[in-house]
Amino acid sequence: MKTFVVTLCLIVFPHTCVKLPPNFIKCNRHEPNFEECLIKAVNYDIAQMYKPHKKVRLPGVEPLELVSMSSNVDTNLIKLTERLKNCQFHGVSKGRFRTFVFDFQRRVISANANLPFVESSCDYKLNGTILGVALKGEGPSWLDFTSFNMSFYVTYDEVVKNNKTYVKIATCKVDGKPEKLHFRIDNLFDGDEEAGRRVNDIVNENWSVLYDDIKNEYLDIPGGMLATILKGFFSRVSLEELFD
Ligand SMILES: *[C@@H]1O[C@H](CO)[C@@H](O)[C@H](O)[C@H]1NC(C)=O
Ligand SMILES: *[C@@H]1O[C@H](CO)[C@@H](O)[C@H](O)[C@H]1NC(C)=O
Ligand SMILES: *[C@@H]1O[C@H](CO)[C@@H](O)[C@H](O)[C@H]1NC(C)=O
Ligand SMILES: *[C@@H]1O[C@H](CO)[C@@H](O)[C@H](O)[C@H]1NC(C)=O
């Protein structure tokens, strides 16, 4: 079992209804080309998100920041007590959606996106075993991944306020696997370079099997980050404002 806490940095504003920023594309949900328009709109919008849009409570995603995350991982191959802090992800605004479906009947948003390249850095503190190898340490770490096809499945409820319909995010599930993943974990074993290099090699050589082992738990992290971003946005922008 695993427990984790994600804290994402969002600027909180008083709750008032706002208009979509003028540089966001607005689609008409009664037009036959709605789905096409939506893909164009979200891809345009995510590229705009290199900077924050405070009025609609969208954080800037260059970098996307994760303040802290704690987890207890206990899978077949990995037993870890881990704390990550000050994480920064670079490259998220380069993500491109291939499909994006807003199903108003079933109240489901489902989408597929490709992230070409994301680099991240975190301060870590951990202890435990990976593939039976003991490890322990505290310091800086880096992770980058290439060509990450992600699928998103978001369910929501509708809440009517002041005669406007607001989306209230219920669940947020992320799935997928990158083509390549590379770790660098510095200062393991109080800086014993030889032992540290050995752990880095084992993790990088076996990343694919380790990823499969842990992905159901770790994909809750981008899932939680996406839910936080969507909750902020939809708390400000009603469906009537978002779509014609
Ligand atoms: C990590 O260390 C803490 C404190 O010593 C211990 O309680 C925990 O069980 C360890 N975690 C693992 C996975 O060994
Ligand atoms: C609520 O919205 C409907 C449809 O847009 C409109 O006909 C009605 O007058 C509105 N009611 C109030 C109290 O604004
Ligand atoms: C990602 O999706 C594209 C298009 O569907 C496909 O060509 C590519 O092989 C996929 N990459 C991975 C890593 O699954
Ligand atoms: C990890 O990778 C090494 C080197 O590629 C390989 O010899 C070893 O069998 C792998 N371990 C597991 C558990 O897959």
Short mmCIF file of N, CA and C in Angstrom, two decimals, residues 69-209:
data_model
loop_
_atom_site.label_atom_id
_atom_site.label_comp_id
_atom_site.label_asym_id
_atom_site.label_seq_id
_atom_site.Cartn_x
_atom_site.Cartn_y
_atom_site.Cartn_z
N MET A 69 5.75 16.03 -1.81
CA MET A 69 5.06 14.78 -2.01
C MET A 69 5.70 13.74 -1.11
N SER A 70 4.88 13.04 -0.33
CA SER A 70 5.41 11.97 0.51
C SER A 70 4.75 10.67 0.12
N SER A 71 5.50 9.59 0.09
CA SER A 71 4.86 8.31 -0.22
C SER A 71 5.55 7.17 0.48
N ASN A 72 4.76 6.14 0.73
CA ASN A 72 5.26 4.86 1.21
C ASN A 72 4.91 3.86 0.13
N VAL A 73 5.93 3.41 -0.60
CA VAL A 73 5.68 2.50 -1.70
C VAL A 73 6.01 1.09 -1.25
N ASP A 74 5.13 0.14 -1.55
CA ASP A 74 5.39 -1.26 -1.22
C ASP A 74 4.83 -2.12 -2.35
N THR A 75 5.63 -2.29 -3.40
CA THR A 75 5.21 -3.11 -4.54
C THR A 75 6.12 -4.34 -4.58
N ASN A 76 5.97 -5.17 -5.63
CA ASN A 76 6.80 -6.37 -5.76
C ASN A 76 8.28 -6.03 -5.74
N LEU A 77 8.67 -4.97 -6.49
CA LEU A 77 10.08 -4.69 -6.72
C LEU A 77 10.61 -3.52 -5.89
N ILE A 78 9.71 -2.72 -5.35
CA ILE A 78 10.12 -1.46 -4.72
C ILE A 78 9.49 -1.33 -3.33
N LYS A 79 10.33 -1.13 -2.33
CA LYS A 79 9.86 -0.78 -0.98
C LYS A 79 10.56 0.52 -0.62
N LEU A 80 9.81 1.60 -0.55
CA LEU A 80 10.45 2.91 -0.35
C LEU A 80 9.65 3.79 0.59
N THR A 81 10.36 4.48 1.46
CA THR A 81 9.79 5.62 2.16
C THR A 81 10.44 6.84 1.52
N GLU A 82 9.63 7.72 0.97
CA GLU A 82 10.18 8.77 0.12
C GLU A 82 9.50 10.11 0.39
N ARG A 83 10.31 11.16 0.36
CA ARG A 83 9.75 12.50 0.42
C ARG A 83 10.41 13.34 -0.67
N LEU A 84 9.60 13.95 -1.54
CA LEU A 84 10.12 14.83 -2.59
C LEU A 84 9.68 16.25 -2.28
N LYS A 85 10.58 17.20 -2.56
CA LYS A 85 10.27 18.61 -2.31
C LYS A 85 10.77 19.46 -3.46
N ASN A 86 10.15 20.63 -3.62
CA ASN A 86 10.61 21.62 -4.61
C ASN A 86 10.78 21.03 -6.00
N CYS A 87 9.78 20.28 -6.45
CA CYS A 87 9.89 19.67 -7.78
C CYS A 87 9.51 20.69 -8.86
N GLN A 88 10.27 20.68 -9.93
CA GLN A 88 9.97 21.53 -11.08
C GLN A 88 9.98 20.67 -12.34
N PHE A 89 8.93 20.82 -13.14
CA PHE A 89 8.83 20.08 -14.40
C PHE A 89 8.92 21.09 -15.54
N HIS A 90 9.79 20.83 -16.51
CA HIS A 90 9.92 21.70 -17.68
C HIS A 90 9.51 20.94 -18.94
N GLY A 91 8.70 21.56 -19.77
CA GLY A 91 8.33 20.94 -21.05
C GLY A 91 6.86 20.60 -21.17
N VAL A 92 6.09 20.83 -20.08
CA VAL A 92 4.67 20.46 -20.10
C VAL A 92 3.88 21.24 -21.16
N SER A 93 4.26 22.51 -21.37
CA SER A 93 3.50 23.32 -22.34
C SER A 93 3.72 22.85 -23.78
N LYS A 94 4.71 21.94 -23.97
CA LYS A 94 4.95 21.39 -25.31
C LYS A 94 4.06 20.16 -25.57
N GLY A 95 3.29 19.76 -24.56
CA GLY A 95 2.37 18.63 -24.71
C GLY A 95 1.33 18.94 -25.77
N ARG A 96 0.93 17.91 -26.51
CA ARG A 96 -0.09 18.11 -27.55
C ARG A 96 -1.16 17.03 -27.45
N PHE A 97 -2.42 17.48 -27.42
CA PHE A 97 -3.53 16.52 -27.36
C PHE A 97 -3.79 15.95 -28.74
N ARG A 98 -4.03 14.63 -28.78
CA ARG A 98 -4.41 13.98 -30.04
C ARG A 98 -5.92 13.81 -30.10
N THR A 99 -6.52 13.51 -28.92
CA THR A 99 -7.98 13.44 -28.84
C THR A 99 -8.41 14.20 -27.60
N PHE A 100 -9.61 14.75 -27.65
CA PHE A 100 -10.16 15.45 -26.48
C PHE A 100 -11.68 15.40 -26.60
N VAL A 101 -12.32 14.64 -25.73
CA VAL A 101 -13.77 14.46 -25.81
C VAL A 101 -14.41 14.96 -24.52
N PHE A 102 -15.33 15.91 -24.67
CA PHE A 102 -16.09 16.45 -23.54
C PHE A 102 -17.49 15.88 -23.67
N ASP A 103 -17.80 14.85 -22.87
CA ASP A 103 -19.10 14.17 -22.98
C ASP A 103 -20.05 14.75 -21.92
N PHE A 104 -20.89 15.68 -22.36
CA PHE A 104 -21.78 16.38 -21.42
C PHE A 104 -22.85 15.46 -20.86
N GLN A 105 -23.25 14.46 -21.65
CA GLN A 105 -24.28 13.52 -21.18
C GLN A 105 -23.77 12.68 -20.01
N ARG A 106 -22.60 12.04 -20.25
CA ARG A 106 -22.05 11.14 -19.23
C ARG A 106 -21.22 11.89 -18.19
N ARG A 107 -20.98 13.17 -18.44
CA ARG A 107 -20.15 14.00 -17.56
C ARG A 107 -18.76 13.41 -17.40
N VAL A 108 -18.13 13.20 -18.57
CA VAL A 108 -16.79 12.62 -18.62
C VAL A 108 -15.95 13.44 -19.60
N ILE A 109 -14.72 13.72 -19.22
CA ILE A 109 -13.75 14.31 -20.15
C ILE A 109 -12.68 13.25 -20.36
N SER A 110 -12.47 12.81 -21.62
CA SER A 110 -11.41 11.83 -21.87
C SER A 110 -10.51 12.37 -22.97
N ALA A 111 -9.21 12.15 -22.82
CA ALA A 111 -8.27 12.77 -23.75
C ALA A 111 -7.00 11.93 -23.83
N ASN A 112 -6.29 12.09 -24.95
CA ASN A 112 -4.97 11.50 -25.13
C ASN A 112 -4.01 12.61 -25.52
N ALA A 113 -2.84 12.62 -24.89
CA ALA A 113 -1.86 13.65 -25.22
C ALA A 113 -0.48 13.03 -25.32
N ASN A 114 0.40 13.66 -26.05
CA ASN A 114 1.81 13.25 -26.10
C ASN A 114 2.67 14.37 -25.56
N LEU A 115 3.52 14.03 -24.58
CA LEU A 115 4.51 14.97 -24.07
C LEU A 115 5.85 14.58 -24.70
N PRO A 116 6.39 15.40 -25.61
CA PRO A 116 7.61 15.01 -26.32
C PRO A 116 8.81 14.84 -25.39
N PHE A 117 9.01 15.80 -24.47
CA PHE A 117 10.17 15.72 -23.59
C PHE A 117 9.94 16.56 -22.35
N VAL A 118 10.06 15.94 -21.19
CA VAL A 118 9.90 16.67 -19.94
C VAL A 118 11.11 16.39 -19.05
N GLU A 119 11.68 17.45 -18.50
CA GLU A 119 12.79 17.34 -17.55
C GLU A 119 12.27 17.78 -16.19
N SER A 120 12.62 17.04 -15.14
CA SER A 120 12.20 17.48 -13.82
C SER A 120 13.34 17.37 -12.84
N SER A 121 13.24 18.17 -11.78
CA SER A 121 14.22 18.08 -10.69
C SER A 121 13.46 18.15 -9.37
N CYS A 122 13.94 17.43 -8.37
CA CYS A 122 13.31 17.40 -7.04
C CYS A 122 14.40 17.23 -5.99
N ASP A 123 14.19 17.81 -4.81
CA ASP A 123 14.99 17.42 -3.65
C ASP A 123 14.34 16.18 -3.06
N TYR A 124 15.14 15.17 -2.78
CA TYR A 124 14.55 13.91 -2.29
C TYR A 124 15.15 13.52 -0.95
N LYS A 125 14.39 12.69 -0.25
CA LYS A 125 14.91 11.98 0.92
C LYS A 125 14.25 10.61 0.87
N LEU A 126 15.04 9.55 0.90
CA LEU A 126 14.43 8.23 0.78
C LEU A 126 15.26 7.16 1.48
N ASN A 127 14.57 6.04 1.76
CA ASN A 127 15.24 4.82 2.22
C ASN A 127 14.36 3.63 1.86
N GLY A 128 15.01 2.49 1.67
CA GLY A 128 14.25 1.29 1.31
C GLY A 128 15.05 0.39 0.40
N THR A 129 14.36 -0.38 -0.45
CA THR A 129 15.04 -1.26 -1.41
C THR A 129 14.37 -1.15 -2.78
N ILE A 130 15.19 -1.28 -3.83
CA ILE A 130 14.71 -1.38 -5.21
C ILE A 130 15.35 -2.62 -5.82
N LEU A 131 14.55 -3.56 -6.34
CA LEU A 131 15.05 -4.83 -6.88
C LEU A 131 15.94 -5.53 -5.84
N GLY A 132 15.58 -5.41 -4.59
CA GLY A 132 16.33 -6.07 -3.52
C GLY A 132 17.59 -5.35 -3.09
N VAL A 133 17.92 -4.24 -3.77
CA VAL A 133 19.13 -3.49 -3.42
C VAL A 133 18.76 -2.37 -2.44
N ALA A 134 19.46 -2.33 -1.29
CA ALA A 134 19.15 -1.31 -0.29
C ALA A 134 19.65 0.05 -0.75
N LEU A 135 18.90 1.09 -0.46
CA LEU A 135 19.36 2.44 -0.76
C LEU A 135 18.83 3.41 0.28
N LYS A 136 19.56 4.54 0.41
CA LYS A 136 19.24 5.52 1.43
C LYS A 136 19.96 6.80 1.04
N GLY A 137 19.31 7.92 1.22
CA GLY A 137 20.00 9.16 0.91
C GLY A 137 19.09 10.36 0.91
N GLU A 138 19.73 11.50 0.67
CA GLU A 138 19.04 12.78 0.70
C GLU A 138 19.84 13.73 -0.18
N GLY A 139 19.16 14.43 -1.10
CA GLY A 139 19.90 15.34 -1.97
C GLY A 139 19.08 15.71 -3.19
N PRO A 140 19.77 16.18 -4.25
CA PRO A 140 19.05 16.55 -5.47
C PRO A 140 18.86 15.35 -6.39
N SER A 141 17.79 15.37 -7.17
CA SER A 141 17.57 14.30 -8.15
C SER A 141 16.94 14.89 -9.40
N TRP A 142 17.11 14.18 -10.51
CA TRP A 142 16.58 14.63 -11.79
C TRP A 142 15.91 13.44 -12.47
N LEU A 143 14.89 13.73 -13.22
CA LEU A 143 14.20 12.69 -13.97
C LEU A 143 13.77 13.32 -15.29
N ASP A 144 14.09 12.66 -16.42
CA ASP A 144 13.50 13.14 -17.66
C ASP A 144 12.88 12.00 -18.42
N PHE A 145 11.83 12.33 -19.17
CA PHE A 145 11.20 11.30 -19.97
C PHE A 145 10.88 11.81 -21.37
N THR A 146 10.87 10.87 -22.32
CA THR A 146 10.73 11.17 -23.73
C THR A 146 9.46 10.52 -24.27
N SER A 147 8.73 11.26 -25.10
CA SER A 147 7.55 10.76 -25.79
C SER A 147 6.61 9.98 -24.87
N PHE A 148 5.99 10.72 -23.98
CA PHE A 148 5.06 10.13 -23.01
C PHE A 148 3.64 10.26 -23.56
N ASN A 149 3.06 9.14 -24.01
CA ASN A 149 1.65 9.13 -24.41
C ASN A 149 0.81 8.96 -23.15
N MET A 150 0.00 9.97 -22.85
CA MET A 150 -0.81 9.90 -21.63
C MET A 150 -2.28 9.89 -22.01
N SER A 151 -3.06 9.07 -21.30
CA SER A 151 -4.51 9.17 -21.47
C SER A 151 -5.10 9.69 -20.16
N PHE A 152 -6.13 10.50 -20.30
CA PHE A 152 -6.80 11.11 -19.15
C PHE A 152 -8.26 10.71 -19.13
N TYR A 153 -8.77 10.40 -17.97
CA TYR A 153 -10.19 10.09 -17.83
C TYR A 153 -10.69 10.82 -16.59
N VAL A 154 -11.50 11.84 -16.83
CA VAL A 154 -11.95 12.71 -15.75
C VAL A 154 -13.48 12.63 -15.65
N THR A 155 -14.00 12.39 -14.46
CA THR A 155 -15.45 12.42 -14.27
C THR A 155 -15.80 13.65 -13.45
N TYR A 156 -17.00 14.19 -13.69
CA TYR A 156 -17.38 15.40 -12.96
C TYR A 156 -18.88 15.44 -12.67
N ASP A 157 -19.25 16.30 -11.74
CA ASP A 157 -20.66 16.60 -11.47
C ASP A 157 -20.90 18.04 -11.90
N GLU A 158 -22.17 18.37 -12.08
CA GLU A 158 -22.51 19.76 -12.41
C GLU A 158 -23.14 20.42 -11.20
N VAL A 159 -22.75 21.67 -10.96
CA VAL A 159 -23.31 22.45 -9.87
C VAL A 159 -23.82 23.75 -10.47
N VAL A 160 -25.07 24.11 -10.19
CA VAL A 160 -25.62 25.36 -10.72
C VAL A 160 -25.53 26.44 -9.64
N LYS A 161 -24.89 27.56 -10.03
CA LYS A 161 -24.72 28.69 -9.11
C LYS A 161 -25.01 29.97 -9.88
N ASN A 162 -25.83 30.83 -9.34
CA ASN A 162 -26.18 32.08 -10.02
C ASN A 162 -26.60 31.82 -11.47
N ASN A 163 -27.38 30.77 -11.66
CA ASN A 163 -27.92 30.44 -12.99
C ASN A 163 -26.82 30.04 -13.98
N LYS A 164 -25.65 29.68 -13.47
CA LYS A 164 -24.56 29.21 -14.35
C LYS A 164 -24.17 27.79 -13.94
N THR A 165 -23.73 27.01 -14.92
CA THR A 165 -23.39 25.62 -14.65
C THR A 165 -21.88 25.47 -14.45
N TYR A 166 -21.48 24.99 -13.27
CA TYR A 166 -20.07 24.79 -12.99
C TYR A 166 -19.73 23.31 -12.94
N VAL A 167 -18.56 22.97 -13.47
CA VAL A 167 -18.05 21.61 -13.44
C VAL A 167 -17.34 21.39 -12.11
N LYS A 168 -17.72 20.32 -11.40
CA LYS A 168 -17.04 19.97 -10.15
C LYS A 168 -16.34 18.63 -10.39
N ILE A 169 -15.02 18.66 -10.44
CA ILE A 169 -14.25 17.45 -10.78
C ILE A 169 -14.46 16.39 -9.69
N ALA A 170 -14.78 15.16 -10.12
CA ALA A 170 -15.00 14.07 -9.16
C ALA A 170 -13.77 13.15 -9.10
N THR A 171 -13.37 12.59 -10.25
CA THR A 171 -12.21 11.70 -10.28
C THR A 171 -11.34 12.06 -11.47
N CYS A 172 -10.06 11.71 -11.38
CA CYS A 172 -9.11 12.07 -12.42
C CYS A 172 -8.09 10.94 -12.52
N LYS A 173 -8.10 10.22 -13.64
CA LYS A 173 -7.23 9.05 -13.78
C LYS A 173 -6.29 9.28 -14.97
N VAL A 174 -5.01 9.03 -14.76
CA VAL A 174 -4.02 9.17 -15.83
C VAL A 174 -3.38 7.81 -16.08
N ASP A 175 -3.15 7.49 -17.36
CA ASP A 175 -2.49 6.23 -17.70
C ASP A 175 -1.48 6.48 -18.83
N GLY A 176 -0.58 5.53 -19.03
CA GLY A 176 0.37 5.66 -20.14
C GLY A 176 1.78 5.29 -19.72
N LYS A 177 2.68 5.32 -20.71
CA LYS A 177 4.08 4.99 -20.43
C LYS A 177 4.98 5.78 -21.39
N PRO A 178 6.07 6.33 -20.88
CA PRO A 178 6.98 7.03 -21.79
C PRO A 178 7.80 6.04 -22.62
N GLU A 179 8.37 6.56 -23.70
CA GLU A 179 9.23 5.71 -24.53
C GLU A 179 10.57 5.48 -23.83
N LYS A 180 11.02 6.52 -23.14
CA LYS A 180 12.30 6.44 -22.42
C LYS A 180 12.19 7.22 -21.12
N LEU A 181 12.93 6.77 -20.12
CA LEU A 181 12.92 7.44 -18.82
C LEU A 181 14.36 7.42 -18.32
N HIS A 182 14.83 8.52 -17.76
CA HIS A 182 16.19 8.53 -17.22
C HIS A 182 16.24 9.24 -15.87
N PHE A 183 16.86 8.57 -14.88
CA PHE A 183 16.98 9.11 -13.53
C PHE A 183 18.41 9.53 -13.26
N ARG A 184 18.56 10.54 -12.40
CA ARG A 184 19.85 10.80 -11.78
C ARG A 184 19.58 11.16 -10.33
N ILE A 185 20.09 10.33 -9.42
CA ILE A 185 19.87 10.54 -7.99
C ILE A 185 21.24 10.78 -7.37
N ASP A 186 21.49 12.01 -6.94
CA ASP A 186 22.81 12.36 -6.39
C ASP A 186 22.83 12.21 -4.87
N ASN A 187 24.05 12.02 -4.37
CA ASN A 187 24.30 12.02 -2.92
C ASN A 187 23.63 10.87 -2.16
N LEU A 188 23.45 9.73 -2.83
CA LEU A 188 22.97 8.55 -2.10
C LEU A 188 24.06 8.11 -1.12
N PHE A 189 23.70 7.42 -0.07
CA PHE A 189 24.65 6.88 0.92
C PHE A 189 25.63 7.97 1.38
N ASP A 190 25.11 9.15 1.70
CA ASP A 190 25.95 10.27 2.16
C ASP A 190 27.08 10.58 1.18
N GLY A 191 26.84 10.40 -0.10
CA GLY A 191 27.83 10.81 -1.10
C GLY A 191 28.83 9.73 -1.49
N ASP A 192 28.62 8.48 -1.08
CA ASP A 192 29.48 7.38 -1.53
C ASP A 192 29.24 7.18 -3.03
N GLU A 193 30.18 7.68 -3.86
CA GLU A 193 29.94 7.76 -5.30
C GLU A 193 29.78 6.40 -5.97
N GLU A 194 30.63 5.47 -5.55
CA GLU A 194 30.61 4.14 -6.16
C GLU A 194 29.25 3.47 -5.92
N ALA A 195 28.79 3.45 -4.65
CA ALA A 195 27.51 2.83 -4.29
C ALA A 195 26.35 3.58 -4.94
N GLY A 196 26.46 4.90 -5.01
CA GLY A 196 25.42 5.72 -5.63
C GLY A 196 25.28 5.42 -7.11
N ARG A 197 26.43 5.31 -7.80
CA ARG A 197 26.42 5.03 -9.23
C ARG A 197 25.77 3.67 -9.50
N ARG A 198 26.08 2.71 -8.63
CA ARG A 198 25.52 1.37 -8.80
C ARG A 198 23.98 1.41 -8.76
N VAL A 199 23.44 2.12 -7.80
CA VAL A 199 21.97 2.23 -7.68
C VAL A 199 21.39 2.94 -8.91
N ASN A 200 22.05 4.05 -9.33
CA ASN A 200 21.56 4.77 -10.52
C ASN A 200 21.56 3.86 -11.74
N ASP A 201 22.62 3.05 -11.90
CA ASP A 201 22.69 2.14 -13.05
C ASP A 201 21.57 1.10 -13.00
N ILE A 202 21.37 0.52 -11.83
CA ILE A 202 20.32 -0.51 -11.70
C ILE A 202 18.94 0.08 -12.04
N VAL A 203 18.68 1.28 -11.50
CA VAL A 203 17.37 1.91 -11.74
C VAL A 203 17.20 2.25 -13.23
N ASN A 204 18.25 2.78 -13.86
CA ASN A 204 18.13 3.18 -15.26
C ASN A 204 18.08 1.98 -16.20
N GLU A 205 18.87 0.93 -15.89
CA GLU A 205 18.84 -0.25 -16.76
C GLU A 205 17.50 -0.97 -16.69
N ASN A 206 16.87 -0.90 -15.53
CA ASN A 206 15.61 -1.64 -15.34
C ASN A 206 14.39 -0.72 -15.28
N TRP A 207 14.50 0.50 -15.84
CA TRP A 207 13.42 1.46 -15.63
C TRP A 207 12.07 0.95 -16.11
N SER A 208 12.09 0.16 -17.21
CA SER A 208 10.82 -0.24 -17.81
C SER A 208 10.04 -1.19 -16.89
N VAL A 209 10.73 -2.18 -16.34
CA VAL A 209 10.05 -3.12 -15.44
C VAL A 209 9.68 -2.43 -14.13
#
